């Protein structure tokens, strides 16, 4: 069955990989995005008859109302991503990540959208001692970014009602190659520095950072969209591959590159150390990650070798904070 799908933030890191896949599956896809990381991010979709986009601001309710017309699914990816980007301008972060959320949900519902899928974050758990951090554990977010993610989850649950289905995803940090590349997330950072500088810097090597290959992130949304609404209504799913420490991630980079890359270790005051269990989504709807962290490293190295990324160490399009500073957001 094909659906009309709105993807907010569809020209972002995950969106740039998700939009082409959903089009390939026969869905009609509309993107709402400011396209601050380049107008050509979704160039491969421009001539597709089922693709459309609205270049606009999520905070403008009239733009949102236009975007949600005749939509079956809203997949809400748009946000100021991760803590450093958020801390650059907390007011901007709050206006996009929290203040615009309820108006989007209600506009979707009012327009007849059947299903709202929200990209939350595994960081909402904070630091847990439990070996398996499951979806039923308490949320103890440590930063404004993760606090607002948790608050949006509550808002969405409060808006859920018969005929308006909701699903919440708590992803790990995404890694790997995509048309709108990010080189400011941990696996991608380590890979880029190892490749271009022949060295890696690690701050707090024992800290854990769960990751997921971008292809598996795309598979997650696709899997949920292609299930009966009621099977996933009101559900919350952790989505990750495996839990690795920063030191282990660096070792994976070395293994894929088949060379010993010098690693500089530094202490840090950053207390964040996240790990999650992705067993529930496997047991409940049969989803399991297929791609490894090594696969993500391999894909990125191939992208560097094939010159798919321009001036990777300096180009602001690959770094959220630098791009936001450049645009004076």
PDB file of C-alpha atoms in Angstrom:
ATOM      1  CA  UNK A   1       0.000   0.000   0.000  1.00  0.00           C
ATOM      2  CA  UNK A   2       1.268   3.485  -0.797  1.00  0.00           C
ATOM      3  CA  UNK A   3       0.842   6.490   1.470  1.00  0.00           C
ATOM      4  CA  UNK A   4       1.170  10.262   1.351  1.00  0.00           C
ATOM      5  CA  UNK A   5       4.016  11.009   3.749  1.00  0.00           C
ATOM      6  CA  UNK A   6       5.249  14.320   5.122  1.00  0.00           C
ATOM      7  CA  UNK A   7       8.821  14.329   6.380  1.00  0.00           C
ATOM      8  CA  UNK A   8       9.817  17.364   8.388  1.00  0.00           C
ATOM      9  CA  UNK A   9      13.564  17.821   8.186  1.00  0.00           C
ATOM     10  CA  UNK A  10      13.567  15.678   5.059  1.00  0.00           C
ATOM     11  CA  UNK A  11      16.672  17.445   3.747  1.00  0.00           C
ATOM     12  CA  UNK A  12      18.629  16.571   6.899  1.00  0.00           C
ATOM     13  CA  UNK A  13      21.035  13.697   7.525  1.00  0.00           C
ATOM     14  CA  UNK A  14      18.473  10.915   8.006  1.00  0.00           C
ATOM     15  CA  UNK A  15      15.851  12.504   5.767  1.00  0.00           C
ATOM     16  CA  UNK A  16      18.205  12.670   2.791  1.00  0.00           C
ATOM     17  CA  UNK A  17      18.493   8.878   2.897  1.00  0.00           C
ATOM     18  CA  UNK A  18      14.877   8.175   3.899  1.00  0.00           C
ATOM     19  CA  UNK A  19      13.111  10.243   1.201  1.00  0.00           C
ATOM     20  CA  UNK A  20      14.616   8.366  -1.799  1.00  0.00           C
ATOM     21  CA  UNK A  21      13.872   5.007  -0.169  1.00  0.00           C
ATOM     22  CA  UNK A  22      10.208   5.805   0.470  1.00  0.00           C
ATOM     23  CA  UNK A  23       9.833   7.070  -3.094  1.00  0.00           C
ATOM     24  CA  UNK A  24      11.379   3.837  -4.345  1.00  0.00           C
ATOM     25  CA  UNK A  25       8.729   1.932  -2.394  1.00  0.00           C
ATOM     26  CA  UNK A  26       5.957   3.802  -4.208  1.00  0.00           C
ATOM     27  CA  UNK A  27       4.942   6.312  -1.548  1.00  0.00           C
ATOM     28  CA  UNK A  28       4.268   9.995  -2.229  1.00  0.00           C
ATOM     29  CA  UNK A  29       6.680  12.082  -0.185  1.00  0.00           C
ATOM     30  CA  UNK A  30       6.510  15.753   0.735  1.00  0.00           C
ATOM     31  CA  UNK A  31       9.433  17.427   2.507  1.00  0.00           C
ATOM     32  CA  UNK A  32       9.218  20.445   4.800  1.00  0.00           C
ATOM     33  CA  UNK A  33      12.680  21.869   5.390  1.00  0.00           C
ATOM     34  CA  UNK A  34      14.675  25.092   5.340  1.00  0.00           C
ATOM     35  CA  UNK A  35      17.373  23.372   3.217  1.00  0.00           C
ATOM     36  CA  UNK A  36      20.139  25.159   5.140  1.00  0.00           C
ATOM     37  CA  UNK A  37      22.578  22.370   4.234  1.00  0.00           C
ATOM     38  CA  UNK A  38      22.130  22.867   0.506  1.00  0.00           C
ATOM     39  CA  UNK A  39      19.311  22.946  -2.023  1.00  0.00           C
ATOM     40  CA  UNK A  40      20.828  20.000  -3.876  1.00  0.00           C
ATOM     41  CA  UNK A  41      20.621  17.499  -0.998  1.00  0.00           C
ATOM     42  CA  UNK A  42      17.577  15.820  -2.572  1.00  0.00           C
ATOM     43  CA  UNK A  43      18.600  16.473  -6.171  1.00  0.00           C
ATOM     44  CA  UNK A  44      18.132  12.792  -6.983  1.00  0.00           C
ATOM     45  CA  UNK A  45      14.415  13.155  -6.194  1.00  0.00           C
ATOM     46  CA  UNK A  46      13.678  16.384  -8.080  1.00  0.00           C
ATOM     47  CA  UNK A  47      12.218  14.758 -11.169  1.00  0.00           C
ATOM     48  CA  UNK A  48      10.302  12.045  -9.330  1.00  0.00           C
ATOM     49  CA  UNK A  49       6.542  12.466  -9.879  1.00  0.00           C
ATOM     50  CA  UNK A  50       5.758  11.514  -6.271  1.00  0.00           C
ATOM     51  CA  UNK A  51       8.182  13.991  -4.687  1.00  0.00           C
ATOM     52  CA  UNK A  52       7.353  17.510  -3.584  1.00  0.00           C
ATOM     53  CA  UNK A  53       8.876  19.932  -1.127  1.00  0.00           C
ATOM     54  CA  UNK A  54       8.071  23.076   0.793  1.00  0.00           C
ATOM     55  CA  UNK A  55      11.042  25.247   1.628  1.00  0.00           C
ATOM     56  CA  UNK A  56       9.842  26.763   4.847  1.00  0.00           C
ATOM     57  CA  UNK A  57      10.082  27.145   8.597  1.00  0.00           C
ATOM     58  CA  UNK A  58       8.518  24.610  10.940  1.00  0.00           C
ATOM     59  CA  UNK A  59       7.743  27.476  13.337  1.00  0.00           C
ATOM     60  CA  UNK A  60       5.425  29.172  10.829  1.00  0.00           C
ATOM     61  CA  UNK A  61       1.991  27.672  11.418  1.00  0.00           C
ATOM     62  CA  UNK A  62       0.618  28.651   8.007  1.00  0.00           C
ATOM     63  CA  UNK A  63       3.506  26.842   6.341  1.00  0.00           C
ATOM     64  CA  UNK A  64       2.862  23.825   8.555  1.00  0.00           C
ATOM     65  CA  UNK A  65      -0.861  23.810   7.728  1.00  0.00           C
ATOM     66  CA  UNK A  66       0.001  23.816   4.036  1.00  0.00           C
ATOM     67  CA  UNK A  67       2.506  20.988   4.495  1.00  0.00           C
ATOM     68  CA  UNK A  68       0.117  18.625   6.290  1.00  0.00           C
ATOM     69  CA  UNK A  69      -2.677  18.750   3.711  1.00  0.00           C
ATOM     70  CA  UNK A  70      -3.736  15.305   2.402  1.00  0.00           C
ATOM     71  CA  UNK A  71      -1.101  13.502   4.440  1.00  0.00           C
ATOM     72  CA  UNK A  72      -1.419   9.964   5.843  1.00  0.00           C
ATOM     73  CA  UNK A  73       1.828  10.009   7.825  1.00  0.00           C
ATOM     74  CA  UNK A  74       3.846  12.753   9.457  1.00  0.00           C
ATOM     75  CA  UNK A  75       7.426  11.653  10.167  1.00  0.00           C
ATOM     76  CA  UNK A  76       8.898  14.358  12.377  1.00  0.00           C
ATOM     77  CA  UNK A  77      12.678  14.455  12.009  1.00  0.00           C
ATOM     78  CA  UNK A  78      13.230  18.222  12.045  1.00  0.00           C
ATOM     79  CA  UNK A  79      15.099  19.564  15.055  1.00  0.00           C
ATOM     80  CA  UNK A  80      18.245  21.290  16.183  1.00  0.00           C
ATOM     81  CA  UNK A  81      20.244  18.096  16.463  1.00  0.00           C
ATOM     82  CA  UNK A  82      22.452  17.137  19.399  1.00  0.00           C
ATOM     83  CA  UNK A  83      23.703  19.033  22.428  1.00  0.00           C
ATOM     84  CA  UNK A  84      26.487  21.221  20.922  1.00  0.00           C
ATOM     85  CA  UNK A  85      24.177  22.559  18.198  1.00  0.00           C
ATOM     86  CA  UNK A  86      21.460  23.173  20.749  1.00  0.00           C
ATOM     87  CA  UNK A  87      23.752  24.987  23.175  1.00  0.00           C
ATOM     88  CA  UNK A  88      24.881  27.358  20.426  1.00  0.00           C
ATOM     89  CA  UNK A  89      21.489  29.087  20.584  1.00  0.00           C
ATOM     90  CA  UNK A  90      19.211  27.661  23.306  1.00  0.00           C
ATOM     91  CA  UNK A  91      16.298  29.948  22.397  1.00  0.00           C
ATOM     92  CA  UNK A  92      16.421  28.816  18.783  1.00  0.00           C
ATOM     93  CA  UNK A  93      16.651  25.208  19.933  1.00  0.00           C
ATOM     94  CA  UNK A  94      13.621  25.543  22.190  1.00  0.00           C
ATOM     95  CA  UNK A  95      11.551  27.287  19.512  1.00  0.00           C
ATOM     96  CA  UNK A  96      12.179  24.474  17.021  1.00  0.00           C
ATOM     97  CA  UNK A  97      12.506  21.388  19.227  1.00  0.00           C
ATOM     98  CA  UNK A  98       9.711  22.129  21.692  1.00  0.00           C
ATOM     99  CA  UNK A  99       7.550  25.166  20.960  1.00  0.00           C
ATOM    100  CA  UNK A 100       6.714  24.144  17.384  1.00  0.00           C
ATOM    101  CA  UNK A 101       5.893  20.539  18.288  1.00  0.00           C
ATOM    102  CA  UNK A 102       2.326  20.755  19.583  1.00  0.00           C
ATOM    103  CA  UNK A 103       1.185  23.036  16.720  1.00  0.00           C
ATOM    104  CA  UNK A 104       2.615  20.501  14.239  1.00  0.00           C
ATOM    105  CA  UNK A 105       0.898  17.562  15.945  1.00  0.00           C
ATOM    106  CA  UNK A 106      -2.456  19.338  16.094  1.00  0.00           C
ATOM    107  CA  UNK A 107      -2.203  20.626  12.529  1.00  0.00           C
ATOM    108  CA  UNK A 108      -1.476  17.061  11.371  1.00  0.00           C
ATOM    109  CA  UNK A 109      -4.440  15.733  13.314  1.00  0.00           C
ATOM    110  CA  UNK A 110      -6.795  18.484  12.115  1.00  0.00           C
ATOM    111  CA  UNK A 111      -5.803  17.810   8.493  1.00  0.00           C
ATOM    112  CA  UNK A 112      -6.704  14.134   8.803  1.00  0.00           C
ATOM    113  CA  UNK A 113      -3.211  12.655   9.184  1.00  0.00           C
ATOM    114  CA  UNK A 114      -3.602   9.078  10.424  1.00  0.00           C
ATOM    115  CA  UNK A 115      -0.202   8.398  11.964  1.00  0.00           C
ATOM    116  CA  UNK A 116       2.496  10.563  13.551  1.00  0.00           C
ATOM    117  CA  UNK A 117       5.996   9.131  13.978  1.00  0.00           C
ATOM    118  CA  UNK A 118       8.348  11.103  16.218  1.00  0.00           C
ATOM    119  CA  UNK A 119      12.140  10.893  16.242  1.00  0.00           C
ATOM    120  CA  UNK A 120      13.039  11.295  19.910  1.00  0.00           C
ATOM    121  CA  UNK A 121      16.474  10.272  21.237  1.00  0.00           C
ATOM    122  CA  UNK A 122      18.059   7.557  23.345  1.00  0.00           C
ATOM    123  CA  UNK A 123      19.643  10.371  25.364  1.00  0.00           C
ATOM    124  CA  UNK A 124      16.313  10.838  27.216  1.00  0.00           C
ATOM    125  CA  UNK A 125      17.366   8.073  29.635  1.00  0.00           C
ATOM    126  CA  UNK A 126      20.355   9.999  30.933  1.00  0.00           C
ATOM    127  CA  UNK A 127      23.090   7.924  32.584  1.00  0.00           C
ATOM    128  CA  UNK A 128      21.839   4.500  33.662  1.00  0.00           C
ATOM    129  CA  UNK A 129      23.606   1.787  35.627  1.00  0.00           C
ATOM    130  CA  UNK A 130      21.365  -0.991  34.309  1.00  0.00           C
ATOM    131  CA  UNK A 131      23.016  -3.274  31.768  1.00  0.00           C
ATOM    132  CA  UNK A 132      19.923  -3.230  29.540  1.00  0.00           C
ATOM    133  CA  UNK A 133      18.288   0.172  29.268  1.00  0.00           C
ATOM    134  CA  UNK A 134      14.767  -0.683  28.154  1.00  0.00           C
ATOM    135  CA  UNK A 135      11.822   1.493  27.159  1.00  0.00           C
ATOM    136  CA  UNK A 136      10.069   1.103  30.520  1.00  0.00           C
ATOM    137  CA  UNK A 137      12.859   2.705  32.564  1.00  0.00           C
ATOM    138  CA  UNK A 138      12.450   6.229  33.890  1.00  0.00           C
ATOM    139  CA  UNK A 139      13.618   9.167  31.808  1.00  0.00           C
ATOM    140  CA  UNK A 140      16.366  11.291  33.347  1.00  0.00           C
ATOM    141  CA  UNK A 141      17.507  13.642  30.560  1.00  0.00           C
ATOM    142  CA  UNK A 142      20.634  15.667  31.348  1.00  0.00           C
ATOM    143  CA  UNK A 143      20.489  18.499  28.805  1.00  0.00           C
ATOM    144  CA  UNK A 144      17.909  20.872  27.339  1.00  0.00           C
ATOM    145  CA  UNK A 145      18.088  18.927  24.085  1.00  0.00           C
ATOM    146  CA  UNK A 146      17.102  15.644  25.726  1.00  0.00           C
ATOM    147  CA  UNK A 147      14.684  17.305  28.183  1.00  0.00           C
ATOM    148  CA  UNK A 148      12.705  18.766  25.288  1.00  0.00           C
ATOM    149  CA  UNK A 149      12.771  15.419  23.474  1.00  0.00           C
ATOM    150  CA  UNK A 150      11.212  13.810  26.553  1.00  0.00           C
ATOM    151  CA  UNK A 151       8.612  16.563  26.862  1.00  0.00           C
ATOM    152  CA  UNK A 152       7.599  16.132  23.216  1.00  0.00           C
ATOM    153  CA  UNK A 153       7.048  12.432  23.870  1.00  0.00           C
ATOM    154  CA  UNK A 154       4.585  13.359  26.623  1.00  0.00           C
ATOM    155  CA  UNK A 155       2.832  15.865  24.363  1.00  0.00           C
ATOM    156  CA  UNK A 156       2.442  13.325  21.581  1.00  0.00           C
ATOM    157  CA  UNK A 157       1.026  10.686  23.907  1.00  0.00           C
ATOM    158  CA  UNK A 158      -1.498  13.199  25.250  1.00  0.00           C
ATOM    159  CA  UNK A 159      -2.673  13.941  21.693  1.00  0.00           C
ATOM    160  CA  UNK A 160      -3.073  10.277  20.709  1.00  0.00           C
ATOM    161  CA  UNK A 161      -6.678   9.235  20.154  1.00  0.00           C
ATOM    162  CA  UNK A 162      -8.685   6.756  18.040  1.00  0.00           C
ATOM    163  CA  UNK A 163      -7.891   7.393  14.386  1.00  0.00           C
ATOM    164  CA  UNK A 164      -4.733   9.365  15.182  1.00  0.00           C
ATOM    165  CA  UNK A 165      -1.996   6.833  15.797  1.00  0.00           C
ATOM    166  CA  UNK A 166       1.418   7.654  17.242  1.00  0.00           C
ATOM    167  CA  UNK A 167       4.794   5.941  17.400  1.00  0.00           C
ATOM    168  CA  UNK A 168       7.940   7.210  19.132  1.00  0.00           C
ATOM    169  CA  UNK A 169      11.449   6.183  18.118  1.00  0.00           C
ATOM    170  CA  UNK A 170      14.415   6.624  20.463  1.00  0.00           C
ATOM    171  CA  UNK A 171      17.357   6.257  18.068  1.00  0.00           C
ATOM    172  CA  UNK A 172      21.000   5.839  18.867  1.00  0.00           C
ATOM    173  CA  UNK A 173      23.457   8.226  17.243  1.00  0.00           C
ATOM    174  CA  UNK A 174      23.298   7.732  13.484  1.00  0.00           C
ATOM    175  CA  UNK A 175      26.468   7.018  11.489  1.00  0.00           C
ATOM    176  CA  UNK A 176      27.518   6.347   7.918  1.00  0.00           C
ATOM    177  CA  UNK A 177      27.246   8.065   4.536  1.00  0.00           C
ATOM    178  CA  UNK A 178      24.199  10.013   3.294  1.00  0.00           C
ATOM    179  CA  UNK A 179      23.482  12.665   0.649  1.00  0.00           C
ATOM    180  CA  UNK A 180      23.329  15.301   3.405  1.00  0.00           C
ATOM    181  CA  UNK A 181      26.416  14.226   5.269  1.00  0.00           C
ATOM    182  CA  UNK A 182      27.196  14.904   8.916  1.00  0.00           C
ATOM    183  CA  UNK A 183      30.792  14.669  10.074  1.00  0.00           C
ATOM    184  CA  UNK A 184      30.077  15.935  13.597  1.00  0.00           C
ATOM    185  CA  UNK A 185      28.718  12.712  15.119  1.00  0.00           C
ATOM    186  CA  UNK A 186      31.081  10.355  16.862  1.00  0.00           C
ATOM    187  CA  UNK A 187      31.687   7.471  14.432  1.00  0.00           C
ATOM    188  CA  UNK A 188      31.842   9.865  11.485  1.00  0.00           C
ATOM    189  CA  UNK A 189      34.189  12.199  13.394  1.00  0.00           C
ATOM    190  CA  UNK A 190      36.605   9.398  14.235  1.00  0.00           C
ATOM    191  CA  UNK A 191      36.532   8.032  10.691  1.00  0.00           C
ATOM    192  CA  UNK A 192      37.107  11.414   9.079  1.00  0.00           C
ATOM    193  CA  UNK A 193      40.003  12.296  11.371  1.00  0.00           C
ATOM    194  CA  UNK A 194      41.587   8.876  10.939  1.00  0.00           C
ATOM    195  CA  UNK A 195      41.357   9.157   7.160  1.00  0.00           C
ATOM    196  CA  UNK A 196      42.363  12.792   6.707  1.00  0.00           C
ATOM    197  CA  UNK A 197      44.694  13.394   9.664  1.00  0.00           C
ATOM    198  CA  UNK A 198      45.898   9.865  10.419  1.00  0.00           C
ATOM    199  CA  UNK A 199      45.022  10.361  14.086  1.00  0.00           C
ATOM    200  CA  UNK A 200      42.018  10.351  16.406  1.00  0.00           C
ATOM    201  CA  UNK A 201      41.262  12.278  19.587  1.00  0.00           C
ATOM    202  CA  UNK A 202      39.070  10.719  22.252  1.00  0.00           C
ATOM    203  CA  UNK A 203      37.611  12.507  25.264  1.00  0.00           C
ATOM    204  CA  UNK A 204      36.594  10.006  27.945  1.00  0.00           C
ATOM    205  CA  UNK A 205      37.336   6.731  26.185  1.00  0.00           C
ATOM    206  CA  UNK A 206      35.268   4.520  28.498  1.00  0.00           C
ATOM    207  CA  UNK A 207      32.074   6.519  27.910  1.00  0.00           C
ATOM    208  CA  UNK A 208      29.491   4.623  25.899  1.00  0.00           C
ATOM    209  CA  UNK A 209      27.789   5.906  22.777  1.00  0.00           C
ATOM    210  CA  UNK A 210      25.178   3.681  21.117  1.00  0.00           C
ATOM    211  CA  UNK A 211      25.131   4.026  17.326  1.00  0.00           C
ATOM    212  CA  UNK A 212      23.031   2.884  14.396  1.00  0.00           C
ATOM    213  CA  UNK A 213      23.910   2.729  10.708  1.00  0.00           C
ATOM    214  CA  UNK A 214      21.909   5.232   8.677  1.00  0.00           C
ATOM    215  CA  UNK A 215      20.624   2.427   6.445  1.00  0.00           C
ATOM    216  CA  UNK A 216      19.106   0.775   9.508  1.00  0.00           C
ATOM    217  CA  UNK A 217      17.633   4.086  10.627  1.00  0.00           C
ATOM    218  CA  UNK A 218      15.911   4.321   7.243  1.00  0.00           C
ATOM    219  CA  UNK A 219      14.791   0.710   7.538  1.00  0.00           C
ATOM    220  CA  UNK A 220      13.225   1.480  10.927  1.00  0.00           C
ATOM    221  CA  UNK A 221      10.907   4.181   9.595  1.00  0.00           C
ATOM    222  CA  UNK A 222      10.104   2.187   6.474  1.00  0.00           C
ATOM    223  CA  UNK A 223       9.300  -0.903   8.546  1.00  0.00           C
ATOM    224  CA  UNK A 224       6.887   0.987  10.795  1.00  0.00           C
ATOM    225  CA  UNK A 225       5.175   2.800   7.914  1.00  0.00           C
ATOM    226  CA  UNK A 226       4.514  -0.493   6.165  1.00  0.00           C
ATOM    227  CA  UNK A 227       2.855  -2.091   9.205  1.00  0.00           C
ATOM    228  CA  UNK A 228      -0.769  -1.814  10.260  1.00  0.00           C
ATOM    229  CA  UNK A 229      -1.219   1.396  12.276  1.00  0.00           C
ATOM    230  CA  UNK A 230      -2.684  -0.407  15.283  1.00  0.00           C
ATOM    231  CA  UNK A 231       0.327  -2.695  15.678  1.00  0.00           C
ATOM    232  CA  UNK A 232       2.566   0.234  16.583  1.00  0.00           C
ATOM    233  CA  UNK A 233       0.057   2.706  18.036  1.00  0.00           C
ATOM    234  CA  UNK A 234       1.288   4.271  21.250  1.00  0.00           C
ATOM    235  CA  UNK A 235       4.508   2.252  21.071  1.00  0.00           C
ATOM    236  CA  UNK A 236       7.963   3.532  22.006  1.00  0.00           C
ATOM    237  CA  UNK A 237      11.002   1.795  20.547  1.00  0.00           C
ATOM    238  CA  UNK A 238      14.711   2.032  21.219  1.00  0.00           C
ATOM    239  CA  UNK A 239      16.614   1.602  17.969  1.00  0.00           C
ATOM    240  CA  UNK A 240      20.319   0.865  17.961  1.00  0.00           C
ATOM    241  CA  UNK A 241      22.948  -1.610  16.864  1.00  0.00           C
ATOM    242  CA  UNK A 242      25.330  -2.334  19.721  1.00  0.00           C
ATOM    243  CA  UNK A 243      26.649  -0.352  22.661  1.00  0.00           C
ATOM    244  CA  UNK A 244      30.317   0.556  22.287  1.00  0.00           C
ATOM    245  CA  UNK A 245      32.661   2.730  24.295  1.00  0.00           C
ATOM    246  CA  UNK A 246      34.509   5.505  22.481  1.00  0.00           C
ATOM    247  CA  UNK A 247      37.685   3.432  22.687  1.00  0.00           C
ATOM    248  CA  UNK A 248      35.915   0.490  21.054  1.00  0.00           C
ATOM    249  CA  UNK A 249      34.578   2.718  18.285  1.00  0.00           C
ATOM    250  CA  UNK A 250      38.101   3.958  17.575  1.00  0.00           C
ATOM    251  CA  UNK A 251      39.319   0.366  17.416  1.00  0.00           C
ATOM    252  CA  UNK A 252      36.617  -0.463  14.852  1.00  0.00           C
ATOM    253  CA  UNK A 253      37.884   2.400  12.682  1.00  0.00           C
ATOM    254  CA  UNK A 254      41.405   1.007  12.878  1.00  0.00           C
ATOM    255  CA  UNK A 255      40.188  -2.489  11.990  1.00  0.00           C
ATOM    256  CA  UNK A 256      38.293  -1.289   8.921  1.00  0.00           C
ATOM    257  CA  UNK A 257      41.220   0.844   7.759  1.00  0.00           C
ATOM    258  CA  UNK A 258      43.579  -2.053   8.505  1.00  0.00           C
ATOM    259  CA  UNK A 259      46.158   0.170  10.121  1.00  0.00           C
ATOM    260  CA  UNK A 260      47.094   1.421  13.558  1.00  0.00           C
ATOM    261  CA  UNK A 261      45.864   4.995  13.788  1.00  0.00           C
ATOM    262  CA  UNK A 262      47.458   7.007  16.614  1.00  0.00           C
ATOM    263  CA  UNK A 263      44.880   7.827  19.299  1.00  0.00           C
ATOM    264  CA  UNK A 264      45.205  10.746  21.702  1.00  0.00           C
ATOM    265  CA  UNK A 265      43.244  10.355  24.933  1.00  0.00           C
ATOM    266  CA  UNK A 266      41.903  13.270  26.959  1.00  0.00           C
ATOM    267  CA  UNK A 267      39.925  13.464  30.170  1.00  0.00           C
ATOM    268  CA  UNK A 268      36.518  15.134  30.132  1.00  0.00           C
ATOM    269  CA  UNK A 269      33.927  16.575  32.484  1.00  0.00           C
ATOM    270  CA  UNK A 270      31.176  15.298  30.183  1.00  0.00           C
ATOM    271  CA  UNK A 271      29.219  12.753  32.244  1.00  0.00           C
ATOM    272  CA  UNK A 272      27.146  11.457  29.346  1.00  0.00           C
ATOM    273  CA  UNK A 273      27.452   7.714  28.838  1.00  0.00           C
ATOM    274  CA  UNK A 274      24.517   6.119  27.079  1.00  0.00           C
ATOM    275  CA  UNK A 275      23.600   2.545  26.319  1.00  0.00           C
ATOM    276  CA  UNK A 276      20.293   1.021  25.283  1.00  0.00           C
ATOM    277  CA  UNK A 277      18.611  -2.289  24.596  1.00  0.00           C
ATOM    278  CA  UNK A 278      16.948  -2.706  21.197  1.00  0.00           C
ATOM    279  CA  UNK A 279      15.392  -6.055  22.071  1.00  0.00           C
ATOM    280  CA  UNK A 280      11.804  -4.796  22.330  1.00  0.00           C
ATOM    281  CA  UNK A 281      11.473  -3.599  18.738  1.00  0.00           C
ATOM    282  CA  UNK A 282      12.810  -6.975  17.592  1.00  0.00           C
ATOM    283  CA  UNK A 283      10.377  -8.935  19.766  1.00  0.00           C
ATOM    284  CA  UNK A 284       7.378  -6.688  19.087  1.00  0.00           C
ATOM    285  CA  UNK A 285       7.540  -6.014  15.344  1.00  0.00           C
ATOM    286  CA  UNK A 286      10.471  -8.066  14.132  1.00  0.00           C
ATOM    287  CA  UNK A 287      12.920  -5.257  13.420  1.00  0.00           C
ATOM    288  CA  UNK A 288      16.641  -5.828  13.896  1.00  0.00           C
ATOM    289  CA  UNK A 289      19.664  -3.856  12.719  1.00  0.00           C
ATOM    290  CA  UNK A 290      21.464  -5.430   9.753  1.00  0.00           C
ATOM    291  CA  UNK A 291      24.397  -3.066   9.276  1.00  0.00           C
ATOM    292  CA  UNK A 292      27.389  -2.750  11.585  1.00  0.00           C
ATOM    293  CA  UNK A 293      29.443   0.194  12.778  1.00  0.00           C
ATOM    294  CA  UNK A 294      32.235  -1.215  10.619  1.00  0.00           C
ATOM    295  CA  UNK A 295      29.909  -0.989   7.604  1.00  0.00           C
ATOM    296  CA  UNK A 296      29.336   2.702   8.359  1.00  0.00           C
ATOM    297  CA  UNK A 297      33.085   3.345   8.591  1.00  0.00           C
ATOM    298  CA  UNK A 298      33.647   1.471   5.328  1.00  0.00           C
ATOM    299  CA  UNK A 299      30.926   3.458   3.536  1.00  0.00           C
ATOM    300  CA  UNK A 300      32.384   6.767   4.702  1.00  0.00           C
ATOM    301  CA  UNK A 301      35.901   5.848   3.641  1.00  0.00           C
ATOM    302  CA  UNK A 302      34.582   4.919   0.200  1.00  0.00           C
ATOM    303  CA  UNK A 303      32.836   8.292   0.013  1.00  0.00           C
ATOM    304  CA  UNK A 304      36.114  10.053   0.837  1.00  0.00           C
ATOM    305  CA  UNK A 305      38.023   8.000  -1.733  1.00  0.00           C
ATOM    306  CA  UNK A 306      35.436   8.687  -4.431  1.00  0.00           C
ATOM    307  CA  UNK A 307      35.428  12.428  -3.647  1.00  0.00           C
ATOM    308  CA  UNK A 308      31.713  12.368  -2.846  1.00  0.00           C
ATOM    309  CA  UNK A 309      32.414  14.871  -0.057  1.00  0.00           C
ATOM    310  CA  UNK A 310      34.124  18.177  -0.761  1.00  0.00           C
ATOM    311  CA  UNK A 311      36.789  19.488   1.644  1.00  0.00           C
ATOM    312  CA  UNK A 312      35.500  17.211   4.380  1.00  0.00           C
ATOM    313  CA  UNK A 313      37.477  18.717   7.245  1.00  0.00           C
ATOM    314  CA  UNK A 314      36.396  22.312   6.598  1.00  0.00           C
ATOM    315  CA  UNK A 315      33.147  22.414   4.629  1.00  0.00           C
ATOM    316  CA  UNK A 316      30.512  23.831   6.985  1.00  0.00           C
ATOM    317  CA  UNK A 317      27.728  21.876   5.254  1.00  0.00           C
ATOM    318  CA  UNK A 318      28.900  18.781   7.152  1.00  0.00           C
ATOM    319  CA  UNK A 319      29.009  20.419  10.587  1.00  0.00           C
ATOM    320  CA  UNK A 320      25.802  21.628  12.221  1.00  0.00           C
ATOM    321  CA  UNK A 321      27.349  24.133  14.639  1.00  0.00           C
ATOM    322  CA  UNK A 322      29.650  25.673  12.033  1.00  0.00           C
ATOM    323  CA  UNK A 323      26.799  25.988   9.548  1.00  0.00           C
ATOM    324  CA  UNK A 324      24.498  27.565  12.120  1.00  0.00           C
ATOM    325  CA  UNK A 325      27.223  30.055  13.029  1.00  0.00           C
ATOM    326  CA  UNK A 326      27.833  30.817   9.360  1.00  0.00           C
ATOM    327  CA  UNK A 327      24.134  31.577   8.823  1.00  0.00           C
ATOM    328  CA  UNK A 328      23.947  33.469  12.158  1.00  0.00           C
ATOM    329  CA  UNK A 329      20.970  31.389  13.251  1.00  0.00           C
TER     330      UNK A 329
END
